[in-house]
Tab-separated table of C-alpha atoms and ligand atoms in Angstrom:
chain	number	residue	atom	x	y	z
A	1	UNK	CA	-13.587	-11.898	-1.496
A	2	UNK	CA	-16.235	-9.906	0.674
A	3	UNK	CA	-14.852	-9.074	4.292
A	4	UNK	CA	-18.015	-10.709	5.721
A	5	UNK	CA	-20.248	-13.240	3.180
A	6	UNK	CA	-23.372	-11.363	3.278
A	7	UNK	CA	-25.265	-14.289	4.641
A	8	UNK	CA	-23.357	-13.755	7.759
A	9	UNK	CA	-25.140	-10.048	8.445
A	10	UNK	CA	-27.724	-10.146	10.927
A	11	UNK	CA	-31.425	-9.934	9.418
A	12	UNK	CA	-32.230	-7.137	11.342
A	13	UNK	CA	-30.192	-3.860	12.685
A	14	UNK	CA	-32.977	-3.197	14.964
A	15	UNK	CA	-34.199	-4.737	18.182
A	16	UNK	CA	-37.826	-5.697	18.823
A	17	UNK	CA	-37.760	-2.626	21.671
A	18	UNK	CA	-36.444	-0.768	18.643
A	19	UNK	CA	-33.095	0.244	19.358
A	20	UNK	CA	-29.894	-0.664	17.247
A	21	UNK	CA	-28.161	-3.972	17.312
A	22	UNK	CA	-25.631	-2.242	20.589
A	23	UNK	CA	-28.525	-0.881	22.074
A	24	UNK	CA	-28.602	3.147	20.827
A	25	UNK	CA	-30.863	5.376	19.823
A	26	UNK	CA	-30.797	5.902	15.879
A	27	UNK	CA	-29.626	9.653	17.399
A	28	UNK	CA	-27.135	8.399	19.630
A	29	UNK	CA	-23.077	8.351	19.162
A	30	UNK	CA	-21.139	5.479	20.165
A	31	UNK	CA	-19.323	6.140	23.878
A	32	UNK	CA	-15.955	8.275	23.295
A	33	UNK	CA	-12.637	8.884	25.252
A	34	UNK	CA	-9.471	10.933	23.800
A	35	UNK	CA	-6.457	11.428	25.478
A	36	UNK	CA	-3.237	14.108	23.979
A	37	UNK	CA	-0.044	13.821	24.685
A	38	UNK	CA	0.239	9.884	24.511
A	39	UNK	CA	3.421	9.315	23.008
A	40	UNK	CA	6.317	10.925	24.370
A	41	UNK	CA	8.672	10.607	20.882
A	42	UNK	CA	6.258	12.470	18.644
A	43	UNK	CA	5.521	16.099	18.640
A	44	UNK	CA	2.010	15.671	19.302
A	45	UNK	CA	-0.238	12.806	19.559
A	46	UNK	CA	-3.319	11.822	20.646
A	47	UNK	CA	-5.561	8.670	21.226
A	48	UNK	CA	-9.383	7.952	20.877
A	49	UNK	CA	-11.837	4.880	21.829
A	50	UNK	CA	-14.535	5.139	19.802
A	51	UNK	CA	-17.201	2.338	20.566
A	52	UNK	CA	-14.771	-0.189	19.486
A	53	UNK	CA	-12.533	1.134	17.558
A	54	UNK	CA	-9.255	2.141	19.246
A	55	UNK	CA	-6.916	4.877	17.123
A	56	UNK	CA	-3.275	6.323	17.758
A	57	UNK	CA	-1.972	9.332	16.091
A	58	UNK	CA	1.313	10.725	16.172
A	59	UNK	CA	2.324	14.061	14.135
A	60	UNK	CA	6.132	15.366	13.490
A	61	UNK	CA	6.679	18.637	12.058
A	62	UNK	CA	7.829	21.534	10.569
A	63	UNK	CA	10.315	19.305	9.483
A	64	UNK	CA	13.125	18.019	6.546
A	65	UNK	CA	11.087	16.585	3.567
A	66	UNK	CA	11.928	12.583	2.802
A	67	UNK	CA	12.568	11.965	-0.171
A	68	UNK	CA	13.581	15.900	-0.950
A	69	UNK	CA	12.179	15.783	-4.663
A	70	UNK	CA	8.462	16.168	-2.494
A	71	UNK	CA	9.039	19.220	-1.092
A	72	UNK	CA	7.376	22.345	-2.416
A	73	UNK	CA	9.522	25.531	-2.487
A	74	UNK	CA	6.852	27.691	-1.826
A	75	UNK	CA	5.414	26.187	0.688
A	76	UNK	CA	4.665	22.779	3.382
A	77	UNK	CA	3.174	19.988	2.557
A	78	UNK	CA	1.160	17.610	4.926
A	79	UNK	CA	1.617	13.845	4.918
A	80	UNK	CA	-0.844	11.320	6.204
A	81	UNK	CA	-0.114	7.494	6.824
A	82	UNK	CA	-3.388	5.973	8.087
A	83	UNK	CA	-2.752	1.630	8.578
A	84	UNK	CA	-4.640	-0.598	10.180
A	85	UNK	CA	-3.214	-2.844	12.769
A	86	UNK	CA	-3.351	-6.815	11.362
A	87	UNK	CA	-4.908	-7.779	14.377
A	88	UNK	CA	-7.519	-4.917	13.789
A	89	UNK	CA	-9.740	-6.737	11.817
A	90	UNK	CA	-11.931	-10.067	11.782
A	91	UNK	CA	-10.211	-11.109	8.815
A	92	UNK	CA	-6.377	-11.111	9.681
A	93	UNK	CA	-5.521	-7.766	7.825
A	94	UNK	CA	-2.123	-8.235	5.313
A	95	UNK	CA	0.851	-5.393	6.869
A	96	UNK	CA	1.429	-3.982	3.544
A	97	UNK	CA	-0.599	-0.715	3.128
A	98	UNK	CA	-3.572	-1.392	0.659
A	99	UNK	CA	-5.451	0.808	-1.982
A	100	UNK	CA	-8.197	1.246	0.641
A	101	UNK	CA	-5.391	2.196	3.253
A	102	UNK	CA	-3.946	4.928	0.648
A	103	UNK	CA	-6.900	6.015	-0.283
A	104	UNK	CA	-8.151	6.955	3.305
A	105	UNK	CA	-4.279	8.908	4.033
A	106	UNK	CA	-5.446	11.286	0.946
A	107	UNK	CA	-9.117	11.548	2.061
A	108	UNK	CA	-8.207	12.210	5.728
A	109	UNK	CA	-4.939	14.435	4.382
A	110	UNK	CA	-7.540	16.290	2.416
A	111	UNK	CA	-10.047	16.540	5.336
A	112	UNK	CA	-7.174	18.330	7.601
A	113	UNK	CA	-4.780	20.326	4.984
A	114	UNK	CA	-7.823	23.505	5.200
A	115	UNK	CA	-6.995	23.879	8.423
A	116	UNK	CA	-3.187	24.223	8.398
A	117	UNK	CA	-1.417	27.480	7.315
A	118	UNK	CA	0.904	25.032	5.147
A	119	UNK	CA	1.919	28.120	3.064
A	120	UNK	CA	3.845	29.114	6.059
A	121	UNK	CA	5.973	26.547	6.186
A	122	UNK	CA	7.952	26.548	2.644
A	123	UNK	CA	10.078	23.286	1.795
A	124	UNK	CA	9.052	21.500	5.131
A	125	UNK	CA	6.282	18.644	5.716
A	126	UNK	CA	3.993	18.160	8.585
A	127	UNK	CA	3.600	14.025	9.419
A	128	UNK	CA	0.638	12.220	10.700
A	129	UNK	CA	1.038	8.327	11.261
A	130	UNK	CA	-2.447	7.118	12.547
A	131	UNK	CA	-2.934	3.555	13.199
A	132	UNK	CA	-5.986	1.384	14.284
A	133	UNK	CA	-5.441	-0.873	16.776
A	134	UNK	CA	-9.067	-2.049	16.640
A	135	UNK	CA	-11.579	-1.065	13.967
A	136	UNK	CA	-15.663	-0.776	13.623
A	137	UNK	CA	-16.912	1.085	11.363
A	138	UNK	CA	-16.426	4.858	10.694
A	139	UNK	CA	-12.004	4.373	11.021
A	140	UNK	CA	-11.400	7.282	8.694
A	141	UNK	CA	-13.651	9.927	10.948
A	142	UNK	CA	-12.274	8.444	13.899
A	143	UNK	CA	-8.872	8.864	12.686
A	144	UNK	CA	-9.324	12.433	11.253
A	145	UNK	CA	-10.841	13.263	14.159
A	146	UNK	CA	-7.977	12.063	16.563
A	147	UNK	CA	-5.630	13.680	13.807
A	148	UNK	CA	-6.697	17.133	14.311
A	149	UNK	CA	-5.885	16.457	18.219
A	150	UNK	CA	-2.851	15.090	17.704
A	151	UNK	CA	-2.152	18.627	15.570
A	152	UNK	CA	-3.068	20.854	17.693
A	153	UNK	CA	-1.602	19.137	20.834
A	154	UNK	CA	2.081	19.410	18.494
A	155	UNK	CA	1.464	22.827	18.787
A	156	UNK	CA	1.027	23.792	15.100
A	157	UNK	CA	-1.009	27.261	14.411
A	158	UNK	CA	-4.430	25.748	13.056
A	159	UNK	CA	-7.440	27.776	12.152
A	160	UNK	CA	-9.730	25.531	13.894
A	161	UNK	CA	-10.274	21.667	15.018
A	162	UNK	CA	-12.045	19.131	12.676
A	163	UNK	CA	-14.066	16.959	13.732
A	164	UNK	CA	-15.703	13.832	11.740
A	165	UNK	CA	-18.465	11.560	12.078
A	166	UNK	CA	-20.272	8.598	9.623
A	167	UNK	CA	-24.486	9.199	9.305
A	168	UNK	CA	-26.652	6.929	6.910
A	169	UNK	CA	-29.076	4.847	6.704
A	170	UNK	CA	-30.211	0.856	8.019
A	171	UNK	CA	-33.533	-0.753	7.589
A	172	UNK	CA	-35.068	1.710	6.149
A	173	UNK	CA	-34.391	4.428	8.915
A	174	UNK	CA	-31.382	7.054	9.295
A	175	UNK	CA	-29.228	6.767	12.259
A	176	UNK	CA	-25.673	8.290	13.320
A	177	UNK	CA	-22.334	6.927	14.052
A	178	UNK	CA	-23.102	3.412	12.352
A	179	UNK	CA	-21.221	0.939	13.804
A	180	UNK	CA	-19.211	-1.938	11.173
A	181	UNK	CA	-21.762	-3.704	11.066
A	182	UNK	CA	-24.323	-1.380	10.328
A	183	UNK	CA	-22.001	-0.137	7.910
A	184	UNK	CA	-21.759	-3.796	5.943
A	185	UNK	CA	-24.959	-4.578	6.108
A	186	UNK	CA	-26.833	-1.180	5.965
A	187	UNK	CA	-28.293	0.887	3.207
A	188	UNK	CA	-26.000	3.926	2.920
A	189	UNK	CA	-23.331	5.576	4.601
A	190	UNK	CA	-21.985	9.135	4.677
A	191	UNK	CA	-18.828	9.991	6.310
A	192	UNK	CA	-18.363	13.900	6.696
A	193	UNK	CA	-16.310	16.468	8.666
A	194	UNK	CA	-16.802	19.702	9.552
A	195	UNK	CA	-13.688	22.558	9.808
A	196	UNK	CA	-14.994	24.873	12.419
A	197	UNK	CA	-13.518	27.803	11.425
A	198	UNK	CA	-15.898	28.373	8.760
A	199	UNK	CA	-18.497	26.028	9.117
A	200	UNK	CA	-17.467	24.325	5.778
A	201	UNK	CA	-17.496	20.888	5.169
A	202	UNK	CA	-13.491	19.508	4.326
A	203	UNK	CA	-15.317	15.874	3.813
A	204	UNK	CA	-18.134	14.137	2.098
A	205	UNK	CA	-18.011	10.786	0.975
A	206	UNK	CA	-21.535	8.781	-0.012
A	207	UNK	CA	-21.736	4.838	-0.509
A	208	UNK	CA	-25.493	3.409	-0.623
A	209	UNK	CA	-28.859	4.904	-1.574
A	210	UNK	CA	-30.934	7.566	0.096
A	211	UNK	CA	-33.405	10.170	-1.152
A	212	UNK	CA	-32.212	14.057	-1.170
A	213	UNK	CA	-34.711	14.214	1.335
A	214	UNK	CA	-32.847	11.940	3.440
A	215	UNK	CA	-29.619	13.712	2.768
A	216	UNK	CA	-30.402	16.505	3.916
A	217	UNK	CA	-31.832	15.327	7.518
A	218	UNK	CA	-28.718	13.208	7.795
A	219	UNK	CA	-26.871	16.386	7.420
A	220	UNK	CA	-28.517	18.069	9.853
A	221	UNK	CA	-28.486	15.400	12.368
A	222	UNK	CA	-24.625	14.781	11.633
A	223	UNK	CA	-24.134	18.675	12.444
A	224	UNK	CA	-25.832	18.103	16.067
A	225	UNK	CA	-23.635	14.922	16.984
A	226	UNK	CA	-20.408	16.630	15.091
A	227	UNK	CA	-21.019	19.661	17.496
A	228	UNK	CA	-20.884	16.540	20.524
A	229	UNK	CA	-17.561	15.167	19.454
A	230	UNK	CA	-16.053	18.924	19.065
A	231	UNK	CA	-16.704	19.471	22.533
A	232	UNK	CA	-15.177	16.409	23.527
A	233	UNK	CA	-11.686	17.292	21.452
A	234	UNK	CA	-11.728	20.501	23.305
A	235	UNK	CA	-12.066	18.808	26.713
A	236	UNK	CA	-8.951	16.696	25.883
A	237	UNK	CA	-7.156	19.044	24.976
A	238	UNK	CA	-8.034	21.525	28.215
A	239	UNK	CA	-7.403	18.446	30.119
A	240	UNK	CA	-3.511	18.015	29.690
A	241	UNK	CA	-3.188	21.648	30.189
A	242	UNK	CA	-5.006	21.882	33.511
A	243	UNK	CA	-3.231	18.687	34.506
A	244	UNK	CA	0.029	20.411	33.572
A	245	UNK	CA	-0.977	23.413	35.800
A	246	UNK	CA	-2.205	21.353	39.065
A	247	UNK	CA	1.150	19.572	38.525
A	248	UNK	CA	3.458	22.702	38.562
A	249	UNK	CA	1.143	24.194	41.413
A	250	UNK	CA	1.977	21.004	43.595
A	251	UNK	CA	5.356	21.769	43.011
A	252	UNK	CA	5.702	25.612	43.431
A	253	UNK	CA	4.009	24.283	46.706
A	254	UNK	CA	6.028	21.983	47.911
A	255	UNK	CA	9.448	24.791	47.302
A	256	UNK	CA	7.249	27.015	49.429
A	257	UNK	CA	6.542	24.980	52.320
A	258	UNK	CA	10.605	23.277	51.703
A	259	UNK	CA	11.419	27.248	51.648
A	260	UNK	CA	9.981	27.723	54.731
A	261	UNK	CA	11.184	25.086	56.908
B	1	CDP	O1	-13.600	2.302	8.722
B	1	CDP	P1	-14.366	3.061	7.671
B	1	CDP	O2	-15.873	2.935	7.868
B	1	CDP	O3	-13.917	4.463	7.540
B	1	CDP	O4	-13.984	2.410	6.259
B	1	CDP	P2	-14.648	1.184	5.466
B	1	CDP	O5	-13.695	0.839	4.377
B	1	CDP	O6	-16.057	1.518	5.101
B	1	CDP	O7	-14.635	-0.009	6.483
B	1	CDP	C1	-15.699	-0.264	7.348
B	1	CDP	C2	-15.260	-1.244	8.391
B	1	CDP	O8	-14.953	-2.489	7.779
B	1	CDP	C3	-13.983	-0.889	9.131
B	1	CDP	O9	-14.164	0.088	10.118
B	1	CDP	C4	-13.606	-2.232	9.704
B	1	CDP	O10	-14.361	-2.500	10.874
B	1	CDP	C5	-14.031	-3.185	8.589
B	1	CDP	N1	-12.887	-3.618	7.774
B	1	CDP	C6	-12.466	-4.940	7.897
B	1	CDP	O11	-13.079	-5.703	8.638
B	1	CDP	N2	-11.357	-5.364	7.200
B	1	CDP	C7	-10.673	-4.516	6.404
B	1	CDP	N3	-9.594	-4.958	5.740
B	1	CDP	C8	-11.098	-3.186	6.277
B	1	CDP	C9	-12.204	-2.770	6.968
C-alpha cells in the first residue's frame, strides 16, 4: 500500500510567485540546527532539525563485539542502527525494523566506514543508533550527516566529516534539499554525500528520471549546499568546545577572586 495514494499529492510543487510548496528557492536548503554532546550515556552524540525532520544519534565505541562470531580479527567493524520513531510518520510506522530501515543502516554504514581508520581497531566495533523522531524527506542524509557529528564528538580519529544532502528534480525543474513531499510526488531524487578528506563521493543513490545533463548540474549544485551544511557541522562542533572553555574560565575565575578574599 503506497505511503500517500497519489491522488493525495498536491498538483503543483510550485507556487504561482514561483517558489516551492514551503516557500524556498529551488537553491535553497531547508533551515538547520545541530547540537553534540546531547546524551550524556553515549560516547558521543549529536542532534539535528532539519526542516522537519528531527534526528538523534548516539555512537559507543572501541568496544566488545555482540554477538563475538562478528568481530573481525584484523580489524573494527562499524555498526549502524538507523529506526524511525512510530510516531515519525503520517502513517503510524510498525516498531519492528523494516527492509527499508536495514537497508538505510548499510547505506549510511557505507557512507561513514571511509572515514574511520577501522583497521586500527582489530576485534572491536564502533556503534551508531540514529533514530528519527520526526521525518520529511531526505532521513538517510540527515542521519548520516548527524552520524558523522555524533563520531567525531565520541572522539574517534576520523579523516574528515561527511556531510549529506538529497538534490533532484519536481515539475520539471531541479531543486535541492527536497522536502517529503517533493520527494513523493517529484520526478527524481538523488541523495549523495561527500567525505571531505578527499573530495570523493561515499554516497550516490538515484530514484526517478533526469537527463545526464541534469545530473550533472544537480551535482554541482549539491556540492555548493553540501559545502553549507559542512560548515554548519563544524560550528557545532566548535560550539561545545568554546562553551566548555567559557565554562572552566568562569570557574578558574571565581577560585581567583575566592583566592583572594
Ligand atoms: O527519508 P529518505 O528520503 O531518506 O527515505 P525515503 O524512503 O525516500 O522516504 C522519504 C520520506 O517518506 C521519509 O523521509 C518520510 O517522510 C516518508 N516515509 C513515511 O512517511 N513512512 C515511512 N514508513 C517511511 C518514509
Amino acid at each position: 500500500m503506497p505511503l500517500v495514494i497519489k491522488d493525495e499529492y498536491p498538483e503543483k510543487l510550485f507556487r504561482e510567485d514561483g517558489k516551492r510548496l514551503d516557500g524556498r528557492d529551488k537553491t535553497e536548503l531547508r533551515p538547520i540546527k545541530m547540537e553534540v554532546g546531547v546524551i550524556n550515556n553515549a560516547d558521543g552524540s549529536a542532534y539535528l532539525e532539519w526542516g522537519n525532520n528531527k534526528v538523534f544519534a548516539a555512537v559507543y565505541g572501541p568496544r566488545e563485539v555482540h554477538p563475538h562470531h562478528l568481530a573481525k580479527p584484523d580489524r573494527g567493524i562499524l555498526r549502524v542502527f538507523y529506526r524511525m520513531t512510530t510516531f515519525s510518520v503520517f502513517e503510524r510506522k510498525r516498531p519492528a525494523p523494516g527492509r527499508r530501515e536495514k537497508e538505510i543502516s548499510m547505506v549510511i554504514g557505507d557512507c561513514l566506514e571511509p572515514v574511520l581508520f577501522l583497521e586500527l581497531y582489530p576485534g572491536t566495533s564502533f556503534e551508531v543508533f540514529i533514530e528519527v523522531i520526526d521525518a520529511d524527506g531526505g532521513t538517510r542524509c540527515a542521519s548520516t550527516t548527524v552520524a558523522a557529528l555524533a563520531l567525531a564528538d565520541a572522539g574517534i580519529p576520523m579523516k574528515s566529516l561527511v556531510t549529506s544532502l538529497a538534490v533532484g528534480k519536481i515539475d520539471g525543474e531541479l531543486v535541492i534539499d527536497l522536502s517529503g513531499i517533493e520527494d513523493k510526488a517529484g520526478e527524481a531524487d538523488l541523495p549523495c554525500a561527500i567525505t571531505w578528506y578527499n573530495d570523493e563521493l561515499s554516497l550516490l543513490q538515484f530514484d526517478g528520471d533526469m537527463t545526464l545533463e541534469e545530473m550533472n548540474t544537480s551535482m554541482d549544485s549539491a556540492v555548493e549546499a553540501l559545502k553549507e551544511i559542512y560548515e554548519k557541522q563544524l560550528t557545532a562542533l566548535k560550539s561545545k568546545y568554546i562553551a566548555i572553555q567559557e565554562e572552566t574560565l568562569k570557574q578558574q575565575e571565581s577560585k581567583t577572586d575566592g583566592g583572594e578574599e
